[in-house]
């Protein structure tokens, strides 16, 4: 990023580490109080962020964060914990957004939202809309980010496809916020691996397929007969919805396999 684009404000990698001692102070105590030890890189990155914010906002920075050294140490500690999962380029992009679009220094929550966008994470609403577009087996869907899949799983794909938005959106948003909190803390999320497929059973009747699936995977008969009845339906959207509901129910019961379409 050029100096011209920064209007004389140095980018992160040009700011010195002169203020690093502010977060080095009492580091043992801070790790005990927060339950998570601050990394060296997170401390440096946080000091760089505060140096940039001070340069961008001037007196507004002092009004937003105060000038008490003790309070500043506590504030930087919280920011360092929040910034730990993010890369320096993502932080730089978020700072550029602040400079161009925000009249006042951001809160942690506001800055984290900018970082999520800079890191390729969609908003909660965009994630919800993507989850609702999943009309195939979830393991085969082209998810833009693993966290979206896990949020959709928490709500239930059957619910997302069949229930009204006013019922599913609040649940999805809550699940998204919980997962994002874990993601910001450094937890890694993966997409599921394709489940093993059943052998070709197109020559079997629907009743024979039901019996084969129950026997092959050791599914309790009550659970199997409750959800495998979709195989008795003719092909179409309704059968697909019933199949997805069955797939979700079996997964929640601990059975990982791919149901026939």
PDB file of C-alpha atoms in Angstrom:
ATOM      1  CA  UNK A   1       0.000   0.000   0.000  1.00  0.00           C
ATOM      2  CA  UNK A   2       1.507   3.267  -1.043  1.00  0.00           C
ATOM      3  CA  UNK A   3       2.209   6.235   1.198  1.00  0.00           C
ATOM      4  CA  UNK A   4      -0.074   8.292  -1.008  1.00  0.00           C
ATOM      5  CA  UNK A   5      -3.050   6.080  -0.168  1.00  0.00           C
ATOM      6  CA  UNK A   6      -2.248   6.419   3.528  1.00  0.00           C
ATOM      7  CA  UNK A   7      -2.023  10.219   3.340  1.00  0.00           C
ATOM      8  CA  UNK A   8       1.246  10.194   5.274  1.00  0.00           C
ATOM      9  CA  UNK A   9       0.068   7.645   7.850  1.00  0.00           C
ATOM     10  CA  UNK A  10       2.549   4.723   7.835  1.00  0.00           C
ATOM     11  CA  UNK A  11       1.216   1.212   7.192  1.00  0.00           C
ATOM     12  CA  UNK A  12       1.408  -1.441   9.877  1.00  0.00           C
ATOM     13  CA  UNK A  13       4.731  -2.882   8.788  1.00  0.00           C
ATOM     14  CA  UNK A  14       6.418   0.529   9.036  1.00  0.00           C
ATOM     15  CA  UNK A  15       5.328   1.342  12.594  1.00  0.00           C
ATOM     16  CA  UNK A  16       7.998   0.717  15.232  1.00  0.00           C
ATOM     17  CA  UNK A  17       7.581  -1.572  18.215  1.00  0.00           C
ATOM     18  CA  UNK A  18       8.423   1.212  20.655  1.00  0.00           C
ATOM     19  CA  UNK A  19       5.132   0.829  22.540  1.00  0.00           C
ATOM     20  CA  UNK A  20       5.244  -2.951  22.813  1.00  0.00           C
ATOM     21  CA  UNK A  21       6.073  -2.725  26.515  1.00  0.00           C
ATOM     22  CA  UNK A  22       2.495  -1.555  27.185  1.00  0.00           C
ATOM     23  CA  UNK A  23       1.261  -5.079  26.544  1.00  0.00           C
ATOM     24  CA  UNK A  24       4.376  -6.857  27.834  1.00  0.00           C
ATOM     25  CA  UNK A  25       3.705  -5.375  31.266  1.00  0.00           C
ATOM     26  CA  UNK A  26       2.015  -7.825  33.634  1.00  0.00           C
ATOM     27  CA  UNK A  27       1.664 -10.448  30.865  1.00  0.00           C
ATOM     28  CA  UNK A  28       1.576 -13.323  33.352  1.00  0.00           C
ATOM     29  CA  UNK A  29      -1.282 -11.707  35.251  1.00  0.00           C
ATOM     30  CA  UNK A  30      -3.177 -10.949  32.076  1.00  0.00           C
ATOM     31  CA  UNK A  31      -3.030 -14.555  30.886  1.00  0.00           C
ATOM     32  CA  UNK A  32      -4.388 -15.726  34.223  1.00  0.00           C
ATOM     33  CA  UNK A  33      -7.234 -13.228  34.221  1.00  0.00           C
ATOM     34  CA  UNK A  34      -8.319 -13.833  30.638  1.00  0.00           C
ATOM     35  CA  UNK A  35      -7.629 -17.565  30.483  1.00  0.00           C
ATOM     36  CA  UNK A  36      -5.753 -17.132  27.195  1.00  0.00           C
ATOM     37  CA  UNK A  37      -2.112 -16.101  26.899  1.00  0.00           C
ATOM     38  CA  UNK A  38      -1.429 -13.273  24.486  1.00  0.00           C
ATOM     39  CA  UNK A  39       0.962 -14.155  21.684  1.00  0.00           C
ATOM     40  CA  UNK A  40       3.946 -11.972  20.900  1.00  0.00           C
ATOM     41  CA  UNK A  41       2.616 -11.222  17.412  1.00  0.00           C
ATOM     42  CA  UNK A  42      -0.817 -10.248  18.730  1.00  0.00           C
ATOM     43  CA  UNK A  43       0.776  -7.765  21.128  1.00  0.00           C
ATOM     44  CA  UNK A  44       2.841  -6.161  18.374  1.00  0.00           C
ATOM     45  CA  UNK A  45      -0.128  -6.065  15.989  1.00  0.00           C
ATOM     46  CA  UNK A  46      -2.311  -4.392  18.611  1.00  0.00           C
ATOM     47  CA  UNK A  47       0.265  -1.694  19.300  1.00  0.00           C
ATOM     48  CA  UNK A  48       0.512  -1.084  15.568  1.00  0.00           C
ATOM     49  CA  UNK A  49      -3.272  -0.795  15.297  1.00  0.00           C
ATOM     50  CA  UNK A  50      -3.431   1.736  18.130  1.00  0.00           C
ATOM     51  CA  UNK A  51      -0.597   3.749  16.601  1.00  0.00           C
ATOM     52  CA  UNK A  52      -2.492   3.898  13.308  1.00  0.00           C
ATOM     53  CA  UNK A  53      -5.779   4.807  14.994  1.00  0.00           C
ATOM     54  CA  UNK A  54      -4.054   7.571  16.949  1.00  0.00           C
ATOM     55  CA  UNK A  55      -2.534   8.926  13.724  1.00  0.00           C
ATOM     56  CA  UNK A  56      -5.836   8.719  11.847  1.00  0.00           C
ATOM     57  CA  UNK A  57      -8.146  10.211  14.480  1.00  0.00           C
ATOM     58  CA  UNK A  58      -5.941  12.572  16.506  1.00  0.00           C
ATOM     59  CA  UNK A  59      -7.856  14.091  19.428  1.00  0.00           C
ATOM     60  CA  UNK A  60     -10.830  11.825  18.756  1.00  0.00           C
ATOM     61  CA  UNK A  61      -8.600   8.876  19.668  1.00  0.00           C
ATOM     62  CA  UNK A  62      -7.961  10.359  23.129  1.00  0.00           C
ATOM     63  CA  UNK A  63     -11.677  11.027  23.587  1.00  0.00           C
ATOM     64  CA  UNK A  64     -12.559   7.457  22.647  1.00  0.00           C
ATOM     65  CA  UNK A  65      -9.844   5.608  24.582  1.00  0.00           C
ATOM     66  CA  UNK A  66      -8.785   8.097  27.258  1.00  0.00           C
ATOM     67  CA  UNK A  67      -5.225   8.851  28.306  1.00  0.00           C
ATOM     68  CA  UNK A  68      -4.858   6.728  31.448  1.00  0.00           C
ATOM     69  CA  UNK A  69      -1.908   4.353  31.049  1.00  0.00           C
ATOM     70  CA  UNK A  70      -3.524   1.677  33.227  1.00  0.00           C
ATOM     71  CA  UNK A  71      -6.797   1.838  31.295  1.00  0.00           C
ATOM     72  CA  UNK A  72      -4.925   1.738  27.984  1.00  0.00           C
ATOM     73  CA  UNK A  73      -3.094  -1.453  29.019  1.00  0.00           C
ATOM     74  CA  UNK A  74      -6.400  -3.145  29.828  1.00  0.00           C
ATOM     75  CA  UNK A  75      -7.955  -1.933  26.571  1.00  0.00           C
ATOM     76  CA  UNK A  76      -5.023  -3.115  24.475  1.00  0.00           C
ATOM     77  CA  UNK A  77      -5.127  -6.496  26.184  1.00  0.00           C
ATOM     78  CA  UNK A  78      -8.742  -7.003  25.113  1.00  0.00           C
ATOM     79  CA  UNK A  79      -7.962  -5.891  21.573  1.00  0.00           C
ATOM     80  CA  UNK A  80      -4.969  -8.236  21.390  1.00  0.00           C
ATOM     81  CA  UNK A  81      -7.111 -11.208  22.376  1.00  0.00           C
ATOM     82  CA  UNK A  82      -9.672 -10.266  19.730  1.00  0.00           C
ATOM     83  CA  UNK A  83      -7.098  -9.664  16.964  1.00  0.00           C
ATOM     84  CA  UNK A  84      -5.122 -12.862  17.531  1.00  0.00           C
ATOM     85  CA  UNK A  85      -6.859 -14.989  14.819  1.00  0.00           C
ATOM     86  CA  UNK A  86      -6.480 -12.361  12.080  1.00  0.00           C
ATOM     87  CA  UNK A  87      -3.662 -11.640   9.656  1.00  0.00           C
ATOM     88  CA  UNK A  88      -1.836  -8.332   9.314  1.00  0.00           C
ATOM     89  CA  UNK A  89      -3.185  -7.724   5.764  1.00  0.00           C
ATOM     90  CA  UNK A  90      -6.756  -8.162   6.999  1.00  0.00           C
ATOM     91  CA  UNK A  91      -6.090  -5.702   9.825  1.00  0.00           C
ATOM     92  CA  UNK A  92      -4.562  -3.240   7.361  1.00  0.00           C
ATOM     93  CA  UNK A  93      -7.671  -3.432   5.150  1.00  0.00           C
ATOM     94  CA  UNK A  94      -9.918  -2.854   8.162  1.00  0.00           C
ATOM     95  CA  UNK A  95      -7.880   0.202   9.169  1.00  0.00           C
ATOM     96  CA  UNK A  96      -8.159   1.603   5.653  1.00  0.00           C
ATOM     97  CA  UNK A  97     -11.936   1.222   5.864  1.00  0.00           C
ATOM     98  CA  UNK A  98     -11.928   3.077   9.199  1.00  0.00           C
ATOM     99  CA  UNK A  99      -9.890   5.919   7.745  1.00  0.00           C
ATOM    100  CA  UNK A 100     -12.138   6.323   4.725  1.00  0.00           C
ATOM    101  CA  UNK A 101     -15.562   5.678   6.217  1.00  0.00           C
ATOM    102  CA  UNK A 102     -15.652   6.161  10.001  1.00  0.00           C
ATOM    103  CA  UNK A 103     -15.583   9.561  11.667  1.00  0.00           C
ATOM    104  CA  UNK A 104     -14.720   8.084  15.068  1.00  0.00           C
ATOM    105  CA  UNK A 105     -12.413   5.259  16.191  1.00  0.00           C
ATOM    106  CA  UNK A 106     -14.169   1.868  16.090  1.00  0.00           C
ATOM    107  CA  UNK A 107     -15.101  -0.258  19.073  1.00  0.00           C
ATOM    108  CA  UNK A 108     -13.782  -3.836  19.234  1.00  0.00           C
ATOM    109  CA  UNK A 109     -17.101  -5.153  17.939  1.00  0.00           C
ATOM    110  CA  UNK A 110     -17.105  -2.728  15.006  1.00  0.00           C
ATOM    111  CA  UNK A 111     -13.507  -3.529  14.110  1.00  0.00           C
ATOM    112  CA  UNK A 112     -14.119  -7.283  14.287  1.00  0.00           C
ATOM    113  CA  UNK A 113     -16.974  -6.956  11.805  1.00  0.00           C
ATOM    114  CA  UNK A 114     -14.633  -5.153   9.420  1.00  0.00           C
ATOM    115  CA  UNK A 115     -12.010  -7.863   9.930  1.00  0.00           C
ATOM    116  CA  UNK A 116     -14.472 -10.618   9.164  1.00  0.00           C
ATOM    117  CA  UNK A 117     -15.265  -8.997   5.836  1.00  0.00           C
ATOM    118  CA  UNK A 118     -11.550  -8.446   5.126  1.00  0.00           C
ATOM    119  CA  UNK A 119     -10.867 -12.110   5.968  1.00  0.00           C
ATOM    120  CA  UNK A 120     -13.464 -13.349   3.498  1.00  0.00           C
ATOM    121  CA  UNK A 121     -16.203 -14.015   6.048  1.00  0.00           C
ATOM    122  CA  UNK A 122     -19.708 -12.987   5.052  1.00  0.00           C
ATOM    123  CA  UNK A 123     -22.136 -11.146   7.270  1.00  0.00           C
ATOM    124  CA  UNK A 124     -24.559 -13.193   9.335  1.00  0.00           C
ATOM    125  CA  UNK A 125     -27.337 -12.321   6.894  1.00  0.00           C
ATOM    126  CA  UNK A 126     -25.331 -13.356   3.826  1.00  0.00           C
ATOM    127  CA  UNK A 127     -24.382 -16.594   5.567  1.00  0.00           C
ATOM    128  CA  UNK A 128     -28.047 -17.294   6.335  1.00  0.00           C
ATOM    129  CA  UNK A 129     -29.062 -16.697   2.724  1.00  0.00           C
ATOM    130  CA  UNK A 130     -26.342 -19.073   1.532  1.00  0.00           C
ATOM    131  CA  UNK A 131     -27.488 -21.753   3.992  1.00  0.00           C
ATOM    132  CA  UNK A 132     -31.066 -21.421   2.735  1.00  0.00           C
ATOM    133  CA  UNK A 133     -29.851 -21.973  -0.843  1.00  0.00           C
ATOM    134  CA  UNK A 134     -28.523 -25.414   0.046  1.00  0.00           C
ATOM    135  CA  UNK A 135     -30.984 -27.713  -1.707  1.00  0.00           C
ATOM    136  CA  UNK A 136     -28.627 -30.644  -2.206  1.00  0.00           C
ATOM    137  CA  UNK A 137     -26.874 -32.906   0.282  1.00  0.00           C
ATOM    138  CA  UNK A 138     -24.968 -30.483   2.563  1.00  0.00           C
ATOM    139  CA  UNK A 139     -21.698 -32.366   2.049  1.00  0.00           C
ATOM    140  CA  UNK A 140     -21.997 -31.762  -1.711  1.00  0.00           C
ATOM    141  CA  UNK A 141     -22.892 -28.059  -1.486  1.00  0.00           C
ATOM    142  CA  UNK A 142     -20.272 -25.468  -2.484  1.00  0.00           C
ATOM    143  CA  UNK A 143     -19.938 -23.648   0.849  1.00  0.00           C
ATOM    144  CA  UNK A 144     -18.051 -20.349   0.746  1.00  0.00           C
ATOM    145  CA  UNK A 145     -16.843 -20.828   4.330  1.00  0.00           C
ATOM    146  CA  UNK A 146     -16.960 -23.796   6.767  1.00  0.00           C
ATOM    147  CA  UNK A 147     -18.524 -21.702   9.546  1.00  0.00           C
ATOM    148  CA  UNK A 148     -21.668 -21.274   7.416  1.00  0.00           C
ATOM    149  CA  UNK A 149     -22.064 -25.039   7.159  1.00  0.00           C
ATOM    150  CA  UNK A 150     -21.695 -25.484  10.923  1.00  0.00           C
ATOM    151  CA  UNK A 151     -24.203 -22.703  11.660  1.00  0.00           C
ATOM    152  CA  UNK A 152     -26.684 -24.293   9.245  1.00  0.00           C
ATOM    153  CA  UNK A 153     -26.121 -27.683  10.868  1.00  0.00           C
ATOM    154  CA  UNK A 154     -26.839 -26.182  14.295  1.00  0.00           C
ATOM    155  CA  UNK A 155     -30.212 -24.891  13.064  1.00  0.00           C
ATOM    156  CA  UNK A 156     -31.038 -27.885  10.868  1.00  0.00           C
ATOM    157  CA  UNK A 157     -31.186 -28.012   7.086  1.00  0.00           C
ATOM    158  CA  UNK A 158     -34.734 -29.317   7.137  1.00  0.00           C
ATOM    159  CA  UNK A 159     -35.850 -26.304   9.176  1.00  0.00           C
ATOM    160  CA  UNK A 160     -34.030 -23.861   6.882  1.00  0.00           C
ATOM    161  CA  UNK A 161     -35.843 -25.304   3.873  1.00  0.00           C
ATOM    162  CA  UNK A 162     -39.321 -25.677   5.324  1.00  0.00           C
ATOM    163  CA  UNK A 163     -39.878 -23.190   8.167  1.00  0.00           C
ATOM    164  CA  UNK A 164     -40.604 -19.478   7.935  1.00  0.00           C
ATOM    165  CA  UNK A 165     -37.749 -17.005   8.044  1.00  0.00           C
ATOM    166  CA  UNK A 166     -39.029 -15.379  11.231  1.00  0.00           C
ATOM    167  CA  UNK A 167     -38.447 -18.706  12.991  1.00  0.00           C
ATOM    168  CA  UNK A 168     -35.131 -19.780  11.460  1.00  0.00           C
ATOM    169  CA  UNK A 169     -33.297 -16.467  11.077  1.00  0.00           C
ATOM    170  CA  UNK A 170     -33.043 -15.676  14.831  1.00  0.00           C
ATOM    171  CA  UNK A 171     -31.789 -19.204  15.542  1.00  0.00           C
ATOM    172  CA  UNK A 172     -29.264 -19.001  12.718  1.00  0.00           C
ATOM    173  CA  UNK A 173     -28.038 -15.584  13.833  1.00  0.00           C
ATOM    174  CA  UNK A 174     -27.532 -16.862  17.391  1.00  0.00           C
ATOM    175  CA  UNK A 175     -25.675 -19.935  16.134  1.00  0.00           C
ATOM    176  CA  UNK A 176     -23.560 -17.754  13.847  1.00  0.00           C
ATOM    177  CA  UNK A 177     -22.549 -15.429  16.685  1.00  0.00           C
ATOM    178  CA  UNK A 178     -21.580 -18.363  18.921  1.00  0.00           C
ATOM    179  CA  UNK A 179     -19.498 -19.970  16.188  1.00  0.00           C
ATOM    180  CA  UNK A 180     -17.886 -16.665  15.230  1.00  0.00           C
ATOM    181  CA  UNK A 181     -16.843 -16.164  18.845  1.00  0.00           C
ATOM    182  CA  UNK A 182     -15.089 -19.541  18.723  1.00  0.00           C
ATOM    183  CA  UNK A 183     -13.598 -18.713  15.315  1.00  0.00           C
ATOM    184  CA  UNK A 184     -12.205 -15.408  16.570  1.00  0.00           C
ATOM    185  CA  UNK A 185     -10.622 -17.305  19.475  1.00  0.00           C
ATOM    186  CA  UNK A 186      -8.622 -19.340  16.967  1.00  0.00           C
ATOM    187  CA  UNK A 187     -10.770 -22.473  16.619  1.00  0.00           C
ATOM    188  CA  UNK A 188     -10.522 -24.111  13.201  1.00  0.00           C
ATOM    189  CA  UNK A 189     -13.597 -25.364  11.350  1.00  0.00           C
ATOM    190  CA  UNK A 190     -13.607 -27.905   8.531  1.00  0.00           C
ATOM    191  CA  UNK A 191     -16.173 -28.890   5.966  1.00  0.00           C
ATOM    192  CA  UNK A 192     -17.424 -32.473   6.271  1.00  0.00           C
ATOM    193  CA  UNK A 193     -15.905 -35.176   4.146  1.00  0.00           C
ATOM    194  CA  UNK A 194     -18.292 -36.915   1.727  1.00  0.00           C
ATOM    195  CA  UNK A 195     -20.065 -39.724   3.516  1.00  0.00           C
ATOM    196  CA  UNK A 196     -19.753 -43.279   2.178  1.00  0.00           C
ATOM    197  CA  UNK A 197     -22.375 -44.027  -0.431  1.00  0.00           C
ATOM    198  CA  UNK A 198     -24.643 -47.025  -0.433  1.00  0.00           C
ATOM    199  CA  UNK A 199     -24.063 -49.743  -3.042  1.00  0.00           C
ATOM    200  CA  UNK A 200     -26.098 -49.552  -6.231  1.00  0.00           C
ATOM    201  CA  UNK A 201     -29.546 -50.762  -5.227  1.00  0.00           C
ATOM    202  CA  UNK A 202     -31.629 -49.524  -8.124  1.00  0.00           C
ATOM    203  CA  UNK A 203     -32.801 -53.075  -8.795  1.00  0.00           C
ATOM    204  CA  UNK A 204     -34.361 -53.266  -5.314  1.00  0.00           C
ATOM    205  CA  UNK A 205     -37.860 -52.157  -4.456  1.00  0.00           C
ATOM    206  CA  UNK A 206     -38.266 -49.219  -2.075  1.00  0.00           C
ATOM    207  CA  UNK A 207     -39.209 -51.619   0.737  1.00  0.00           C
ATOM    208  CA  UNK A 208     -36.090 -53.689   0.101  1.00  0.00           C
ATOM    209  CA  UNK A 209     -33.934 -50.557   0.095  1.00  0.00           C
ATOM    210  CA  UNK A 210     -35.319 -49.557   3.486  1.00  0.00           C
ATOM    211  CA  UNK A 211     -34.530 -52.965   4.944  1.00  0.00           C
ATOM    212  CA  UNK A 212     -31.048 -52.959   3.400  1.00  0.00           C
ATOM    213  CA  UNK A 213     -30.147 -49.555   4.853  1.00  0.00           C
ATOM    214  CA  UNK A 214     -31.403 -50.460   8.329  1.00  0.00           C
ATOM    215  CA  UNK A 215     -29.465 -53.732   8.298  1.00  0.00           C
ATOM    216  CA  UNK A 216     -26.241 -52.411   6.721  1.00  0.00           C
ATOM    217  CA  UNK A 217     -25.769 -49.501   9.109  1.00  0.00           C
ATOM    218  CA  UNK A 218     -27.343 -50.981  12.220  1.00  0.00           C
ATOM    219  CA  UNK A 219     -30.024 -48.292  12.433  1.00  0.00           C
ATOM    220  CA  UNK A 220     -32.710 -48.900  15.091  1.00  0.00           C
ATOM    221  CA  UNK A 221     -35.865 -50.008  13.298  1.00  0.00           C
ATOM    222  CA  UNK A 222     -38.013 -47.279  14.835  1.00  0.00           C
ATOM    223  CA  UNK A 223     -35.639 -44.549  13.617  1.00  0.00           C
ATOM    224  CA  UNK A 224     -35.157 -46.197  10.242  1.00  0.00           C
ATOM    225  CA  UNK A 225     -38.821 -46.699   9.442  1.00  0.00           C
ATOM    226  CA  UNK A 226     -39.627 -43.182  10.679  1.00  0.00           C
ATOM    227  CA  UNK A 227     -37.340 -41.446   8.183  1.00  0.00           C
ATOM    228  CA  UNK A 228     -36.692 -43.872   5.330  1.00  0.00           C
ATOM    229  CA  UNK A 229     -40.285 -43.679   4.195  1.00  0.00           C
ATOM    230  CA  UNK A 230     -39.183 -40.972   1.769  1.00  0.00           C
ATOM    231  CA  UNK A 231     -38.070 -43.823  -0.514  1.00  0.00           C
ATOM    232  CA  UNK A 232     -41.736 -44.677  -1.015  1.00  0.00           C
ATOM    233  CA  UNK A 233     -42.415 -41.222  -2.462  1.00  0.00           C
ATOM    234  CA  UNK A 234     -42.180 -40.441  -6.156  1.00  0.00           C
ATOM    235  CA  UNK A 235     -39.230 -38.314  -7.256  1.00  0.00           C
ATOM    236  CA  UNK A 236     -39.593 -34.582  -6.857  1.00  0.00           C
ATOM    237  CA  UNK A 237     -39.093 -31.695  -4.443  1.00  0.00           C
ATOM    238  CA  UNK A 238     -41.131 -33.249  -1.657  1.00  0.00           C
ATOM    239  CA  UNK A 239     -39.082 -36.453  -1.752  1.00  0.00           C
ATOM    240  CA  UNK A 240     -35.869 -34.384  -1.744  1.00  0.00           C
ATOM    241  CA  UNK A 241     -37.013 -32.476   1.323  1.00  0.00           C
ATOM    242  CA  UNK A 242     -37.890 -35.697   3.146  1.00  0.00           C
ATOM    243  CA  UNK A 243     -34.526 -37.172   2.186  1.00  0.00           C
ATOM    244  CA  UNK A 244     -32.666 -34.156   3.577  1.00  0.00           C
ATOM    245  CA  UNK A 245     -34.631 -34.401   6.814  1.00  0.00           C
ATOM    246  CA  UNK A 246     -33.754 -38.096   7.062  1.00  0.00           C
ATOM    247  CA  UNK A 247     -30.088 -37.381   6.366  1.00  0.00           C
ATOM    248  CA  UNK A 248     -30.020 -34.799   9.148  1.00  0.00           C
ATOM    249  CA  UNK A 249     -31.799 -37.078  11.609  1.00  0.00           C
ATOM    250  CA  UNK A 250     -29.394 -39.957  10.968  1.00  0.00           C
ATOM    251  CA  UNK A 251     -26.389 -37.660  11.308  1.00  0.00           C
ATOM    252  CA  UNK A 252     -27.647 -36.358  14.646  1.00  0.00           C
ATOM    253  CA  UNK A 253     -28.081 -39.983  15.746  1.00  0.00           C
ATOM    254  CA  UNK A 254     -24.454 -40.739  14.813  1.00  0.00           C
ATOM    255  CA  UNK A 255     -24.958 -42.467  11.454  1.00  0.00           C
ATOM    256  CA  UNK A 256     -22.747 -40.994   8.716  1.00  0.00           C
ATOM    257  CA  UNK A 257     -23.647 -42.244   5.260  1.00  0.00           C
ATOM    258  CA  UNK A 258     -25.137 -40.877   2.061  1.00  0.00           C
ATOM    259  CA  UNK A 259     -28.797 -41.680   1.475  1.00  0.00           C
ATOM    260  CA  UNK A 260     -29.975 -42.491  -2.073  1.00  0.00           C
ATOM    261  CA  UNK A 261     -31.694 -39.655  -3.919  1.00  0.00           C
TER     262      UNK A 261
END
